[in-house]
């Protein structure tokens, strides 16, 4: 009933664990002393009528405590269900499961959590595939008995029960254990936790309930919030940031949500539990979890009322312990905060009262090491494989093919499903601002009231509208897929009427969308002016939920209109004029076209401003990048000729200047500006033969001359074409603002205009040129800037604009690398990048895969893929296979990825005849 289990290893006699280092962990007990002897030797006198209580530790050892009669009152409620006091057996259990137990830095702490996972596996609480179960047991074996020995393994597995179905998968267990040779117990524990935390049932304790309609469900609570399951399938999550109040009335458990989440109506959710005690117990657990994971400041105790009070007397009394505090003290093993006593499975226990058994715990340890709380939010290398475990994923068996064939196969149905899938992603994107960012700025009081009003009064109505719109689409698709008479008649096999009705309503929000320009501008100004807001802004961008640059989400409402236009256009092309859905689709297309025509110019301006502000945050050495009139044209990697030869540089082309930078070696992962060249008077010419360097060209400017080389001839063509176009535009421009020609801070001195500038390289610059994304950073590493750096490619503003149209969401099956299994994932494609989620309800991605430089194609015979609708993604030696549900969705994924990853030059005029048909060298 909501407990979290884990043996408190520190309390045991040292050395009982096979292979463990004797000096690891910290204990406040004397050498050779255990919990029983420690309590027995306390100065308190032992009373004849003490009650003996047995406590089963997580490693199945049993400790016996003598409880004085004066403490029996605490136990009265808990012992009423037992046959008699002499049969009392309590179990030590982990109470709070952290989202990333890998951040627990004490070896003993990780060991305790690993033992909890072991117990959950044995009791079938931690459900997973056979492959994952075998892998977990193999690591437990390595931890307990050391390196693989087949005879010893088989003998050990006969005596010890790790899984109910252990014999059936014993071969897999031995096969995995064979691979762990040399792995220490501590490393094995870490692997157990890494695998377990990715499972949906990690730390989940079910509480039987029913909803208002009487449907049987299971409630649970985690670090994220309150979870709702149907069977073992999670169907909803109420994040703490969305919950305003938790309460109970008799058997009814109530969740009150913030108005911005659900609006003024239906803001209270109600669930019915078996009894008042069960309901109150679940409420207490929720309060404890919320306090532990969300409370940053210890609340001041309120004065007790003199007269009678109403409501529960329960208060969370764990010393103000919060998740952040315990992470900072390495989950300092506060006995009564992380661990609790529980009864054997099936017996109800009031944990809040049982935790009072240890009234004076000697185990409040001091912090030993600092913990980087941002570690989970740091970006990983875009060149590395997505962090998706083959072992922990759901496998799709062949019988799923039959399930998929039940649904309609008409192309219109799959177009409607695309509307539904992308709408789900869009609503989640809006929540990044309306829920998550709002919560961050309110918590820190970081945003002025005027800006709060401007931002949220502008986007909240849009969010509320789309919540209702999504429900309509979900209901229509549900009917479309159903087997009712309406389905047979085709009454619901259409989407045009839903789209038309909502596009007409959406026109009322045009005035809100036109204010986005002001919102972006004012937010940027306030961020520069207010250090507190700047800090909150930067810290929020590091959170997993903010998977794109923050101001990108503010462009989503206008971009979504463009998507509606494209999708409705596709529907109109598919239908014949006589189709019953054609007229509604055509009229809906007309409505949305009117809106996009009004907002097209605004969108272009907003996208340019968003890109400039994003670069402003990423570049060191310039403060005025968002100067009026400046337009972003291209960013990418080129090699610059210096005294030490060709050195990698990141170049940024704007309508008035060309910047070149190197990647910084600081923890911020930003780029440092080395110089800038004004476009006025600039000349560009190919110079490959002169320098004997492939794909080489020279840039002459009034300040200096530099020689650069591209990775391919196509890349050189793109740069030369955009540079010449920008130079011509600068010539025609009559505005020569001083701000454009003003020297940038920290820029190198101007060089000669008639000879190549041989730039002096510092040691830091040399190392930064070869820096790896494996280095820990405090900056998002999957932005186009960083991907271009590591893929030796470039991206133009035109590419960014086209990418807006190439956004797609939906479920795909990803092939495991080392087996024939497939893993079902919710995949979002946006900003040249694939983001992977377990389900569409998840708030943040599990991993990401930037696709710049990748090639998408169909598998060849040598790939050995015997499935339909599979596409292949490849960059050098990195290969991935994904499988779509239908021919239509397969073609759509191929289409959007091809358009986003292949970026030819505007023309091939710069290329010689023998190169015109070649994309790369």
PDB file of N, CA, C and O in Angstrom, residues 692-722:
ATOM      1  N   UNK A 692      45.472  24.532 -53.100  1.00  0.00           N
ATOM      2  CA  UNK A 692      45.521  23.064 -53.142  1.00  0.00           C
ATOM      3  C   UNK A 692      44.703  22.445 -52.008  1.00  0.00           C
ATOM      4  O   UNK A 692      45.071  21.427 -51.431  1.00  0.00           O
ATOM      5  N   UNK A 693      43.610  23.096 -51.676  1.00  0.00           N
ATOM      6  CA  UNK A 693      42.699  22.604 -50.653  1.00  0.00           C
ATOM      7  C   UNK A 693      41.343  22.379 -51.308  1.00  0.00           C
ATOM      8  O   UNK A 693      40.820  23.271 -51.977  1.00  0.00           O
ATOM      9  N   UNK A 694      40.746  21.204 -51.164  1.00  0.00           N
ATOM     10  CA  UNK A 694      39.447  20.949 -51.800  1.00  0.00           C
ATOM     11  C   UNK A 694      38.365  21.895 -51.282  1.00  0.00           C
ATOM     12  O   UNK A 694      38.345  22.244 -50.098  1.00  0.00           O
ATOM     13  N   UNK A 695      37.470  22.301 -52.189  1.00  0.00           N
ATOM     14  CA  UNK A 695      36.268  23.078 -51.845  1.00  0.00           C
ATOM     15  C   UNK A 695      36.634  24.352 -51.104  1.00  0.00           C
ATOM     16  O   UNK A 695      36.037  24.708 -50.088  1.00  0.00           O
ATOM     17  N   UNK A 696      37.652  25.038 -51.593  1.00  0.00           N
ATOM     18  CA  UNK A 696      38.211  26.203 -50.923  1.00  0.00           C
ATOM     19  C   UNK A 696      37.759  27.482 -51.633  1.00  0.00           C
ATOM     20  O   UNK A 696      37.663  27.527 -52.862  1.00  0.00           O
ATOM     21  N   UNK A 697      37.452  28.540 -50.874  1.00  0.00           N
ATOM     22  CA  UNK A 697      37.145  29.847 -51.463  1.00  0.00           C
ATOM     23  C   UNK A 697      37.648  30.959 -50.549  1.00  0.00           C
ATOM     24  O   UNK A 697      37.878  30.758 -49.350  1.00  0.00           O
ATOM     25  N   UNK A 698      37.870  32.131 -51.161  1.00  0.00           N
ATOM     26  CA  UNK A 698      38.451  33.268 -50.453  1.00  0.00           C
ATOM     27  C   UNK A 698      37.405  34.349 -50.257  1.00  0.00           C
ATOM     28  O   UNK A 698      36.613  34.631 -51.168  1.00  0.00           O
ATOM     29  N   UNK A 699      37.386  34.940 -49.069  1.00  0.00           N
ATOM     30  CA  UNK A 699      36.469  36.033 -48.747  1.00  0.00           C
ATOM     31  C   UNK A 699      37.295  37.297 -48.531  1.00  0.00           C
ATOM     32  O   UNK A 699      38.105  37.366 -47.593  1.00  0.00           O
ATOM     33  N   UNK A 700      37.142  38.280 -49.458  1.00  0.00           N
ATOM     34  CA  UNK A 700      37.845  39.553 -49.335  1.00  0.00           C
ATOM     35  C   UNK A 700      36.887  40.569 -48.729  1.00  0.00           C
ATOM     36  O   UNK A 700      35.770  40.736 -49.216  1.00  0.00           O
ATOM     37  N   UNK A 701      37.321  41.252 -47.671  1.00  0.00           N
ATOM     38  CA  UNK A 701      36.492  42.305 -47.084  1.00  0.00           C
ATOM     39  C   UNK A 701      37.357  43.529 -46.848  1.00  0.00           C
ATOM     40  O   UNK A 701      38.576  43.497 -47.004  1.00  0.00           O
ATOM     41  N   UNK A 702      36.726  44.633 -46.455  1.00  0.00           N
ATOM     42  CA  UNK A 702      37.457  45.872 -46.207  1.00  0.00           C
ATOM     43  C   UNK A 702      38.422  45.725 -45.042  1.00  0.00           C
ATOM     44  O   UNK A 702      39.459  46.383 -44.988  1.00  0.00           O
ATOM     45  N   UNK A 703      38.095  44.840 -44.093  1.00  0.00           N
ATOM     46  CA  UNK A 703      38.940  44.676 -42.905  1.00  0.00           C
ATOM     47  C   UNK A 703      40.053  43.668 -43.107  1.00  0.00           C
ATOM     48  O   UNK A 703      41.193  43.880 -42.726  1.00  0.00           O
ATOM     49  N   UNK A 704      39.743  42.515 -43.697  1.00  0.00           N
ATOM     50  CA  UNK A 704      40.730  41.445 -43.833  1.00  0.00           C
ATOM     51  C   UNK A 704      40.300  40.478 -44.918  1.00  0.00           C
ATOM     52  O   UNK A 704      39.186  40.552 -45.436  1.00  0.00           O
ATOM     53  N   UNK A 705      41.178  39.571 -45.223  1.00  0.00           N
ATOM     54  CA  UNK A 705      40.907  38.522 -46.200  1.00  0.00           C
ATOM     55  C   UNK A 705      41.106  37.183 -45.516  1.00  0.00           C
ATOM     56  O   UNK A 705      42.103  36.977 -44.811  1.00  0.00           O
ATOM     57  N   UNK A 706      40.157  36.277 -45.695  1.00  0.00           N
ATOM     58  CA  UNK A 706      40.290  34.947 -45.095  1.00  0.00           C
ATOM     59  C   UNK A 706      40.044  33.885 -46.150  1.00  0.00           C
ATOM     60  O   UNK A 706      39.313  34.100 -47.129  1.00  0.00           O
ATOM     61  N   UNK A 707      40.678  32.750 -45.962  1.00  0.00           N
ATOM     62  CA  UNK A 707      40.506  31.588 -46.837  1.00  0.00           C
ATOM     63  C   UNK A 707      39.801  30.506 -46.040  1.00  0.00           C
ATOM     64  O   UNK A 707      40.220  30.172 -44.919  1.00  0.00           O
ATOM     65  N   UNK A 708      38.733  29.966 -46.601  1.00  0.00           N
ATOM     66  CA  UNK A 708      37.958  28.928 -45.919  1.00  0.00           C
ATOM     67  C   UNK A 708      37.715  27.759 -46.861  1.00  0.00           C
ATOM     68  O   UNK A 708      37.785  27.912 -48.085  1.00  0.00           O
ATOM     69  N   UNK A 709      37.418  26.595 -46.274  1.00  0.00           N
ATOM     70  CA  UNK A 709      37.127  25.391 -47.057  1.00  0.00           C
ATOM     71  C   UNK A 709      35.882  24.724 -46.506  1.00  0.00           C
ATOM     72  O   UNK A 709      35.683  24.674 -45.288  1.00  0.00           O
ATOM     73  N   UNK A 710      35.044  24.226 -47.400  1.00  0.00           N
ATOM     74  CA  UNK A 710      33.820  23.516 -47.014  1.00  0.00           C
ATOM     75  C   UNK A 710      34.075  22.011 -47.032  1.00  0.00           C
ATOM     76  O   UNK A 710      35.057  21.539 -47.596  1.00  0.00           O
ATOM     77  N   UNK A 711      33.175  21.255 -46.406  1.00  0.00           N
ATOM     78  CA  UNK A 711      33.346  19.801 -46.335  1.00  0.00           C
ATOM     79  C   UNK A 711      33.056  19.119 -47.663  1.00  0.00           C
ATOM     80  O   UNK A 711      33.613  18.068 -47.959  1.00  0.00           O
ATOM     81  N   UNK A 712      32.166  19.699 -48.472  1.00  0.00           N
ATOM     82  CA  UNK A 712      31.836  19.144 -49.790  1.00  0.00           C
ATOM     83  C   UNK A 712      31.674  20.287 -50.782  1.00  0.00           C
ATOM     84  O   UNK A 712      31.560  21.455 -50.398  1.00  0.00           O
ATOM     85  N   UNK A 713      31.654  19.930 -52.050  1.00  0.00           N
ATOM     86  CA  UNK A 713      31.466  20.967 -53.067  1.00  0.00           C
ATOM     87  C   UNK A 713      30.052  21.554 -52.994  1.00  0.00           C
ATOM     88  O   UNK A 713      29.840  22.738 -53.252  1.00  0.00           O
ATOM     89  N   UNK A 714      29.092  20.719 -52.619  1.00  0.00           N
ATOM     90  CA  UNK A 714      27.729  21.221 -52.461  1.00  0.00           C
ATOM     91  C   UNK A 714      27.675  22.269 -51.355  1.00  0.00           C
ATOM     92  O   UNK A 714      27.034  23.316 -51.508  1.00  0.00           O
ATOM     93  N   UNK A 715      28.334  21.985 -50.213  1.00  0.00           N
ATOM     94  CA  UNK A 715      28.371  22.956 -49.118  1.00  0.00           C
ATOM     95  C   UNK A 715      29.037  24.253 -49.554  1.00  0.00           C
ATOM     96  O   UNK A 715      28.592  25.344 -49.215  1.00  0.00           O
ATOM     97  N   UNK A 716      30.117  24.137 -50.325  1.00  0.00           N
ATOM     98  CA  UNK A 716      30.783  25.342 -50.821  1.00  0.00           C
ATOM     99  C   UNK A 716      29.828  26.149 -51.705  1.00  0.00           C
ATOM    100  O   UNK A 716      29.754  27.390 -51.605  1.00  0.00           O
ATOM    101  N   UNK A 717      29.094  25.456 -52.551  1.00  0.00           N
ATOM    102  CA  UNK A 717      28.138  26.140 -53.417  1.00  0.00           C
ATOM    103  C   UNK A 717      27.066  26.882 -52.637  1.00  0.00           C
ATOM    104  O   UNK A 717      26.698  28.011 -52.982  1.00  0.00           O
ATOM    105  N   UNK A 718      26.568  26.262 -51.564  1.00  0.00           N
ATOM    106  CA  UNK A 718      25.549  26.926 -50.734  1.00  0.00           C
ATOM    107  C   UNK A 718      26.099  28.209 -50.121  1.00  0.00           C
ATOM    108  O   UNK A 718      25.434  29.254 -50.139  1.00  0.00           O
ATOM    109  N   UNK A 719      27.305  28.117 -49.556  1.00  0.00           N
ATOM    110  CA  UNK A 719      27.891  29.289 -48.907  1.00  0.00           C
ATOM    111  C   UNK A 719      28.158  30.416 -49.905  1.00  0.00           C
ATOM    112  O   UNK A 719      27.839  31.582 -49.653  1.00  0.00           O
ATOM    113  N   UNK A 720      28.748  30.074 -51.044  1.00  0.00           N
ATOM    114  CA  UNK A 720      29.087  31.109 -52.021  1.00  0.00           C
ATOM    115  C   UNK A 720      27.820  31.755 -52.583  1.00  0.00           C
ATOM    116  O   UNK A 720      27.763  32.978 -52.788  1.00  0.00           O
ATOM    117  N   UNK A 721      26.816  30.962 -52.812  1.00  0.00           N
ATOM    118  CA  UNK A 721      25.556  31.510 -53.335  1.00  0.00           C
ATOM    119  C   UNK A 721      24.911  32.462 -52.333  1.00  0.00           C
ATOM    120  O   UNK A 721      24.494  33.570 -52.688  1.00  0.00           O
ATOM    121  N   UNK A 722      24.832  32.036 -51.052  1.00  0.00           N
ATOM    122  CA  UNK A 722      24.214  32.893 -50.046  1.00  0.00           C
ATOM    123  C   UNK A 722      25.057  34.136 -49.755  1.00  0.00           C
ATOM    124  O   UNK A 722      24.518  35.229 -49.522  1.00  0.00           O
TER     125      UNK A 722
END
